[in-house]
């Protein structure tokens, strides 16, 4: 890039909604490293490390006035705010998710439009894909066009699908440049690892670290553990987000790894990282679709790039971080006792 262009690019004022959450927090750091002026907005500050944002506003983006405040004097929006969690949360809070996220999405994009934002990136999910294409463990990887005819499993997927269409229509009707990414299971440090909203990689890291500490060497897995997914490390996620925002591609795009593993295999990789032999107790629990993988053909074609960090590399960092958090928690509890 010619130096003058880089200066121009980096003088942009960017809003990251959901900047107190897992991906938003990492994205703020990534954008700051590239010289952007960044405003974060969220209901809460990041839980595990201070934000790198120039300005961080505590706002409730379900509220119209708060969305106007968040998007004022902003050139580009990365819209990540959502009421969400892992399978346990998503499968048991349909009304809350559909209500809260619809309000967030409707108000944030309209406020961005009214405030003259030029680009708007919306973070959708692989949960938009129809359940009927995900009924076996050896599922065919999902291409972007597979989203229709629509039949997402949960309200979370329906809400994401509607928000995707909202982006498309704001672009067509108002000229707002929109980008739409569909994440496939992002994981890494500084994400929720307990409390009920954590996703499978973090939950399994926590269970294995606990099994190591208490000497039980046994963990619980929801279902038979043969359900399959692909998992993408956080540094690849924020790189892909940034590349998509800078691209001229306007249709929904998968962002994930295309290496599919079962939940049992995921647990084995983490146990290996932890240097622990584990037994698995399969218990009843929400499992989501039977199999899911990302088809990355379009990602490679559009961004001339694809995620690079291996599952083993990413899990090594994530496990070490969660084990450390648990040690800190045990130490605090011991002091309090
Ligand atoms: P996260 O839960 O860590 O972050 C979401 C943030 O949104 C939270 O900090 C939350 O406080 C904030 N938020 C919720 N309601 C709000 C409101 N009313 N006003 C302001 N802020 C509010 O989740 P994440 O993993 O960082 O996900 C970011 C985005 O990516 C979400 O839109 C999510 O649906 C999407 N996504 C994530 C994954 C994944 O694997 N992590 C997969 C698919 C899609």
PDB file of N, CA, C and O in Angstrom, residues 79 101-113 120-122 124 148 158-180 250 252:
ATOM      1  N   UNK A  79     -20.344  -4.581  13.747  1.00  0.00           N
ATOM      2  CA  UNK A  79     -21.497  -4.844  14.620  1.00  0.00           C
ATOM      3  C   UNK A  79     -21.419  -6.263  15.196  1.00  0.00           C
ATOM      4  O   UNK A  79     -21.782  -7.236  14.539  1.00  0.00           O
ATOM      5  N   UNK A 101     -31.695  -9.410  20.325  1.00  0.00           N
ATOM      6  CA  UNK A 101     -30.812  -9.229  19.162  1.00  0.00           C
ATOM      7  C   UNK A 101     -31.520  -8.530  18.004  1.00  0.00           C
ATOM      8  O   UNK A 101     -30.892  -7.772  17.255  1.00  0.00           O
ATOM      9  N   UNK A 102     -32.823  -8.763  17.873  1.00  0.00           N
ATOM     10  CA  UNK A 102     -33.554  -8.042  16.827  1.00  0.00           C
ATOM     11  C   UNK A 102     -33.505  -6.547  17.101  1.00  0.00           C
ATOM     12  O   UNK A 102     -33.254  -5.741  16.205  1.00  0.00           O
ATOM     13  N   UNK A 103     -33.735  -6.166  18.369  1.00  0.00           N
ATOM     14  CA  UNK A 103     -33.689  -4.735  18.712  1.00  0.00           C
ATOM     15  C   UNK A 103     -32.295  -4.164  18.451  1.00  0.00           C
ATOM     16  O   UNK A 103     -32.146  -3.079  17.865  1.00  0.00           O
ATOM     17  N   UNK A 104     -31.279  -4.880  18.880  1.00  0.00           N
ATOM     18  CA  UNK A 104     -29.892  -4.408  18.686  1.00  0.00           C
ATOM     19  C   UNK A 104     -29.629  -4.197  17.188  1.00  0.00           C
ATOM     20  O   UNK A 104     -29.132  -3.151  16.759  1.00  0.00           O
ATOM     21  N   UNK A 105     -29.981  -5.189  16.384  1.00  0.00           N
ATOM     22  CA  UNK A 105     -29.652  -5.130  14.948  1.00  0.00           C
ATOM     23  C   UNK A 105     -30.445  -4.041  14.231  1.00  0.00           C
ATOM     24  O   UNK A 105     -29.893  -3.285  13.421  1.00  0.00           O
ATOM     25  N   UNK A 106     -31.760  -3.972  14.523  1.00  0.00           N
ATOM     26  CA  UNK A 106     -32.610  -2.973  13.854  1.00  0.00           C
ATOM     27  C   UNK A 106     -32.143  -1.553  14.184  1.00  0.00           C
ATOM     28  O   UNK A 106     -32.026  -0.707  13.294  1.00  0.00           O
ATOM     29  N   UNK A 107     -31.870  -1.305  15.446  1.00  0.00           N
ATOM     30  CA  UNK A 107     -31.524   0.053  15.869  1.00  0.00           C
ATOM     31  C   UNK A 107     -30.098   0.429  15.481  1.00  0.00           C
ATOM     32  O   UNK A 107     -29.840   1.573  15.108  1.00  0.00           O
ATOM     33  N   UNK A 108     -29.184  -0.511  15.559  1.00  0.00           N
ATOM     34  CA  UNK A 108     -27.781  -0.157  15.260  1.00  0.00           C
ATOM     35  C   UNK A 108     -27.625   0.205  13.785  1.00  0.00           C
ATOM     36  O   UNK A 108     -26.991   1.216  13.451  1.00  0.00           O
ATOM     37  N   UNK A 109     -28.207  -0.566  12.888  1.00  0.00           N
ATOM     38  CA  UNK A 109     -28.006  -0.274  11.459  1.00  0.00           C
ATOM     39  C   UNK A 109     -28.752   1.007  11.050  1.00  0.00           C
ATOM     40  O   UNK A 109     -28.243   1.807  10.265  1.00  0.00           O
ATOM     41  N   UNK A 110     -29.939   1.228  11.616  1.00  0.00           N
ATOM     42  CA  UNK A 110     -30.674   2.444  11.274  1.00  0.00           C
ATOM     43  C   UNK A 110     -29.935   3.686  11.795  1.00  0.00           C
ATOM     44  O   UNK A 110     -29.825   4.700  11.098  1.00  0.00           O
ATOM     45  N   UNK A 111     -29.398   3.588  13.003  1.00  0.00           N
ATOM     46  CA  UNK A 111     -28.639   4.714  13.559  1.00  0.00           C
ATOM     47  C   UNK A 111     -27.379   4.952  12.718  1.00  0.00           C
ATOM     48  O   UNK A 111     -27.013   6.105  12.447  1.00  0.00           O
ATOM     49  N   UNK A 112     -26.729   3.890  12.299  1.00  0.00           N
ATOM     50  CA  UNK A 112     -25.535   4.031  11.447  1.00  0.00           C
ATOM     51  C   UNK A 112     -25.913   4.755  10.156  1.00  0.00           C
ATOM     52  O   UNK A 112     -25.210   5.663   9.692  1.00  0.00           O
ATOM     53  N   UNK A 113     -27.020   4.353   9.576  1.00  0.00           N
ATOM     54  CA  UNK A 113     -27.510   4.993   8.344  1.00  0.00           C
ATOM     55  C   UNK A 113     -27.783   6.473   8.588  1.00  0.00           C
ATOM     56  O   UNK A 113     -27.318   7.335   7.833  1.00  0.00           O
ATOM     57  N   UNK A 120     -20.439  -0.977   7.084  1.00  0.00           N
ATOM     58  CA  UNK A 120     -21.074  -1.646   8.223  1.00  0.00           C
ATOM     59  C   UNK A 120     -20.870  -3.140   8.065  1.00  0.00           C
ATOM     60  O   UNK A 120     -21.335  -3.744   7.101  1.00  0.00           O
ATOM     61  N   UNK A 121     -20.127  -3.732   9.012  1.00  0.00           N
ATOM     62  CA  UNK A 121     -19.910  -5.179   8.941  1.00  0.00           C
ATOM     63  C   UNK A 121     -20.732  -5.865  10.016  1.00  0.00           C
ATOM     64  O   UNK A 121     -20.617  -5.528  11.195  1.00  0.00           O
ATOM     65  N   UNK A 122     -21.546  -6.819   9.598  1.00  0.00           N
ATOM     66  CA  UNK A 122     -22.411  -7.549  10.525  1.00  0.00           C
ATOM     67  C   UNK A 122     -21.877  -8.968  10.744  1.00  0.00           C
ATOM     68  O   UNK A 122     -21.530  -9.660   9.783  1.00  0.00           O
ATOM     69  N   UNK A 124     -22.665 -12.497  11.463  1.00  0.00           N
ATOM     70  CA  UNK A 124     -23.670 -13.549  11.466  1.00  0.00           C
ATOM     71  C   UNK A 124     -23.015 -14.855  11.922  1.00  0.00           C
ATOM     72  O   UNK A 124     -21.913 -14.844  12.487  1.00  0.00           O
ATOM     73  N   UNK A 148     -30.397 -21.148   1.993  1.00  0.00           N
ATOM     74  CA  UNK A 148     -31.795 -21.161   1.530  1.00  0.00           C
ATOM     75  C   UNK A 148     -32.062 -22.416   0.719  1.00  0.00           C
ATOM     76  O   UNK A 148     -31.171 -22.867   0.011  1.00  0.00           O
ATOM     77  N   UNK A 158     -32.380 -17.788  13.060  1.00  0.00           N
ATOM     78  CA  UNK A 158     -33.378 -16.992  12.333  1.00  0.00           C
ATOM     79  C   UNK A 158     -33.081 -15.508  12.469  1.00  0.00           C
ATOM     80  O   UNK A 158     -33.166 -14.743  11.502  1.00  0.00           O
ATOM     81  N   UNK A 159     -32.727 -15.116  13.685  1.00  0.00           N
ATOM     82  CA  UNK A 159     -32.446 -13.701  13.933  1.00  0.00           C
ATOM     83  C   UNK A 159     -31.227 -13.251  13.111  1.00  0.00           C
ATOM     84  O   UNK A 159     -31.211 -12.161  12.527  1.00  0.00           O
ATOM     85  N   UNK A 160     -30.227 -14.108  13.018  1.00  0.00           N
ATOM     86  CA  UNK A 160     -29.028 -13.771  12.232  1.00  0.00           C
ATOM     87  C   UNK A 160     -29.389 -13.645  10.744  1.00  0.00           C
ATOM     88  O   UNK A 160     -28.885 -12.759  10.047  1.00  0.00           O
ATOM     89  N   UNK A 161     -30.249 -14.542  10.291  1.00  0.00           N
ATOM     90  CA  UNK A 161     -30.635 -14.532   8.877  1.00  0.00           C
ATOM     91  C   UNK A 161     -31.387 -13.245   8.526  1.00  0.00           C
ATOM     92  O   UNK A 161     -31.145 -12.624   7.483  1.00  0.00           O
ATOM     93  N   UNK A 162     -32.286 -12.839   9.401  1.00  0.00           N
ATOM     94  CA  UNK A 162     -33.035 -11.592   9.171  1.00  0.00           C
ATOM     95  C   UNK A 162     -32.077 -10.398   9.159  1.00  0.00           C
ATOM     96  O   UNK A 162     -32.185  -9.494   8.320  1.00  0.00           O
ATOM     97  N   UNK A 163     -31.131 -10.390  10.091  1.00  0.00           N
ATOM     98  CA  UNK A 163     -30.179  -9.266  10.144  1.00  0.00           C
ATOM     99  C   UNK A 163     -29.306  -9.229   8.886  1.00  0.00           C
ATOM    100  O   UNK A 163     -28.952  -8.152   8.401  1.00  0.00           O
ATOM    101  N   UNK A 164     -28.974 -10.404   8.343  1.00  0.00           N
ATOM    102  CA  UNK A 164     -28.230 -10.435   7.073  1.00  0.00           C
ATOM    103  C   UNK A 164     -29.028  -9.720   5.986  1.00  0.00           C
ATOM    104  O   UNK A 164     -28.501  -8.937   5.202  1.00  0.00           O
ATOM    105  N   UNK A 165     -30.333 -10.018   5.947  1.00  0.00           N
ATOM    106  CA  UNK A 165     -31.187  -9.425   4.900  1.00  0.00           C
ATOM    107  C   UNK A 165     -31.333  -7.923   5.111  1.00  0.00           C
ATOM    108  O   UNK A 165     -31.410  -7.142   4.169  1.00  0.00           O
ATOM    109  N   UNK A 166     -31.371  -7.546   6.378  1.00  0.00           N
ATOM    110  CA  UNK A 166     -31.432  -6.127   6.709  1.00  0.00           C
ATOM    111  C   UNK A 166     -30.213  -5.420   6.099  1.00  0.00           C
ATOM    112  O   UNK A 166     -30.339  -4.353   5.479  1.00  0.00           O
ATOM    113  N   UNK A 167     -29.056  -6.010   6.257  1.00  0.00           N
ATOM    114  CA  UNK A 167     -27.820  -5.424   5.690  1.00  0.00           C
ATOM    115  C   UNK A 167     -27.947  -5.302   4.179  1.00  0.00           C
ATOM    116  O   UNK A 167     -27.618  -4.260   3.590  1.00  0.00           O
ATOM    117  N   UNK A 168     -28.408  -6.351   3.541  1.00  0.00           N
ATOM    118  CA  UNK A 168     -28.537  -6.345   2.083  1.00  0.00           C
ATOM    119  C   UNK A 168     -29.467  -5.228   1.631  1.00  0.00           C
ATOM    120  O   UNK A 168     -29.155  -4.474   0.694  1.00  0.00           O
ATOM    121  N   UNK A 169     -30.604  -5.070   2.319  1.00  0.00           N
ATOM    122  CA  UNK A 169     -31.574  -4.054   1.899  1.00  0.00           C
ATOM    123  C   UNK A 169     -31.102  -2.637   2.228  1.00  0.00           C
ATOM    124  O   UNK A 169     -31.381  -1.707   1.463  1.00  0.00           O
ATOM    125  N   UNK A 170     -30.381  -2.458   3.319  1.00  0.00           N
ATOM    126  CA  UNK A 170     -29.835  -1.118   3.595  1.00  0.00           C
ATOM    127  C   UNK A 170     -28.805  -0.744   2.520  1.00  0.00           C
ATOM    128  O   UNK A 170     -28.687   0.418   2.151  1.00  0.00           O
ATOM    129  N   UNK A 171     -28.084  -1.709   2.027  1.00  0.00           N
ATOM    130  CA  UNK A 171     -27.128  -1.427   0.943  1.00  0.00           C
ATOM    131  C   UNK A 171     -27.865  -1.074  -0.340  1.00  0.00           C
ATOM    132  O   UNK A 171     -27.581  -0.050  -0.977  1.00  0.00           O
ATOM    133  N   UNK A 172     -28.858  -1.906  -0.671  1.00  0.00           N
ATOM    134  CA  UNK A 172     -29.582  -1.680  -1.928  1.00  0.00           C
ATOM    135  C   UNK A 172     -30.397  -0.382  -1.893  1.00  0.00           C
ATOM    136  O   UNK A 172     -30.422   0.371  -2.863  1.00  0.00           O
ATOM    137  N   UNK A 173     -31.075  -0.130  -0.762  1.00  0.00           N
ATOM    138  CA  UNK A 173     -32.006   1.012  -0.711  1.00  0.00           C
ATOM    139  C   UNK A 173     -31.316   2.323  -0.326  1.00  0.00           C
ATOM    140  O   UNK A 173     -31.738   3.389  -0.769  1.00  0.00           O
ATOM    141  N   UNK A 174     -30.283   2.253   0.529  1.00  0.00           N
ATOM    142  CA  UNK A 174     -29.686   3.486   1.067  1.00  0.00           C
ATOM    143  C   UNK A 174     -28.213   3.670   0.701  1.00  0.00           C
ATOM    144  O   UNK A 174     -27.602   4.672   1.085  1.00  0.00           O
ATOM    145  N   UNK A 175     -27.615   2.668   0.077  1.00  0.00           N
ATOM    146  CA  UNK A 175     -26.207   2.810  -0.316  1.00  0.00           C
ATOM    147  C   UNK A 175     -25.212   2.618   0.814  1.00  0.00           C
ATOM    148  O   UNK A 175     -24.033   2.941   0.669  1.00  0.00           O
ATOM    149  N   UNK A 176     -25.682   2.097   1.966  1.00  0.00           N
ATOM    150  CA  UNK A 176     -24.741   1.784   3.047  1.00  0.00           C
ATOM    151  C   UNK A 176     -23.949   0.536   2.636  1.00  0.00           C
ATOM    152  O   UNK A 176     -24.532  -0.502   2.344  1.00  0.00           O
ATOM    153  N   UNK A 177     -22.618   0.648   2.593  1.00  0.00           N
ATOM    154  CA  UNK A 177     -21.787  -0.491   2.186  1.00  0.00           C
ATOM    155  C   UNK A 177     -21.777  -1.521   3.307  1.00  0.00           C
ATOM    156  O   UNK A 177     -21.179  -1.289   4.368  1.00  0.00           O
ATOM    157  N   UNK A 178     -22.428  -2.647   3.110  1.00  0.00           N
ATOM    158  CA  UNK A 178     -22.495  -3.654   4.173  1.00  0.00           C
ATOM    159  C   UNK A 178     -21.645  -4.874   3.835  1.00  0.00           C
ATOM    160  O   UNK A 178     -21.483  -5.230   2.660  1.00  0.00           O
ATOM    161  N   UNK A 179     -21.108  -5.489   4.870  1.00  0.00           N
ATOM    162  CA  UNK A 179     -20.361  -6.751   4.775  1.00  0.00           C
ATOM    163  C   UNK A 179     -20.978  -7.713   5.780  1.00  0.00           C
ATOM    164  O   UNK A 179     -21.378  -7.297   6.874  1.00  0.00           O
ATOM    165  N   UNK A 180     -21.028  -9.000   5.415  1.00  0.00           N
ATOM    166  CA  UNK A 180     -21.687  -9.988   6.282  1.00  0.00           C
ATOM    167  C   UNK A 180     -20.775 -11.204   6.440  1.00  0.00           C
ATOM    168  O   UNK A 180     -20.414 -11.846   5.445  1.00  0.00           O
ATOM    169  N   UNK A 250     -19.759  -8.158  -0.984  1.00  0.00           N
ATOM    170  CA  UNK A 250     -20.956  -7.725  -0.257  1.00  0.00           C
ATOM    171  C   UNK A 250     -21.912  -8.840   0.158  1.00  0.00           C
ATOM    172  O   UNK A 250     -22.906  -8.577   0.828  1.00  0.00           O
ATOM    173  N   UNK A 252     -22.879 -12.659   2.004  1.00  0.00           N
ATOM    174  CA  UNK A 252     -22.415 -13.368   3.201  1.00  0.00           C
ATOM    175  C   UNK A 252     -21.213 -14.265   2.907  1.00  0.00           C
ATOM    176  O   UNK A 252     -21.146 -14.889   1.833  1.00  0.00           O
TER     177      UNK A 252
END
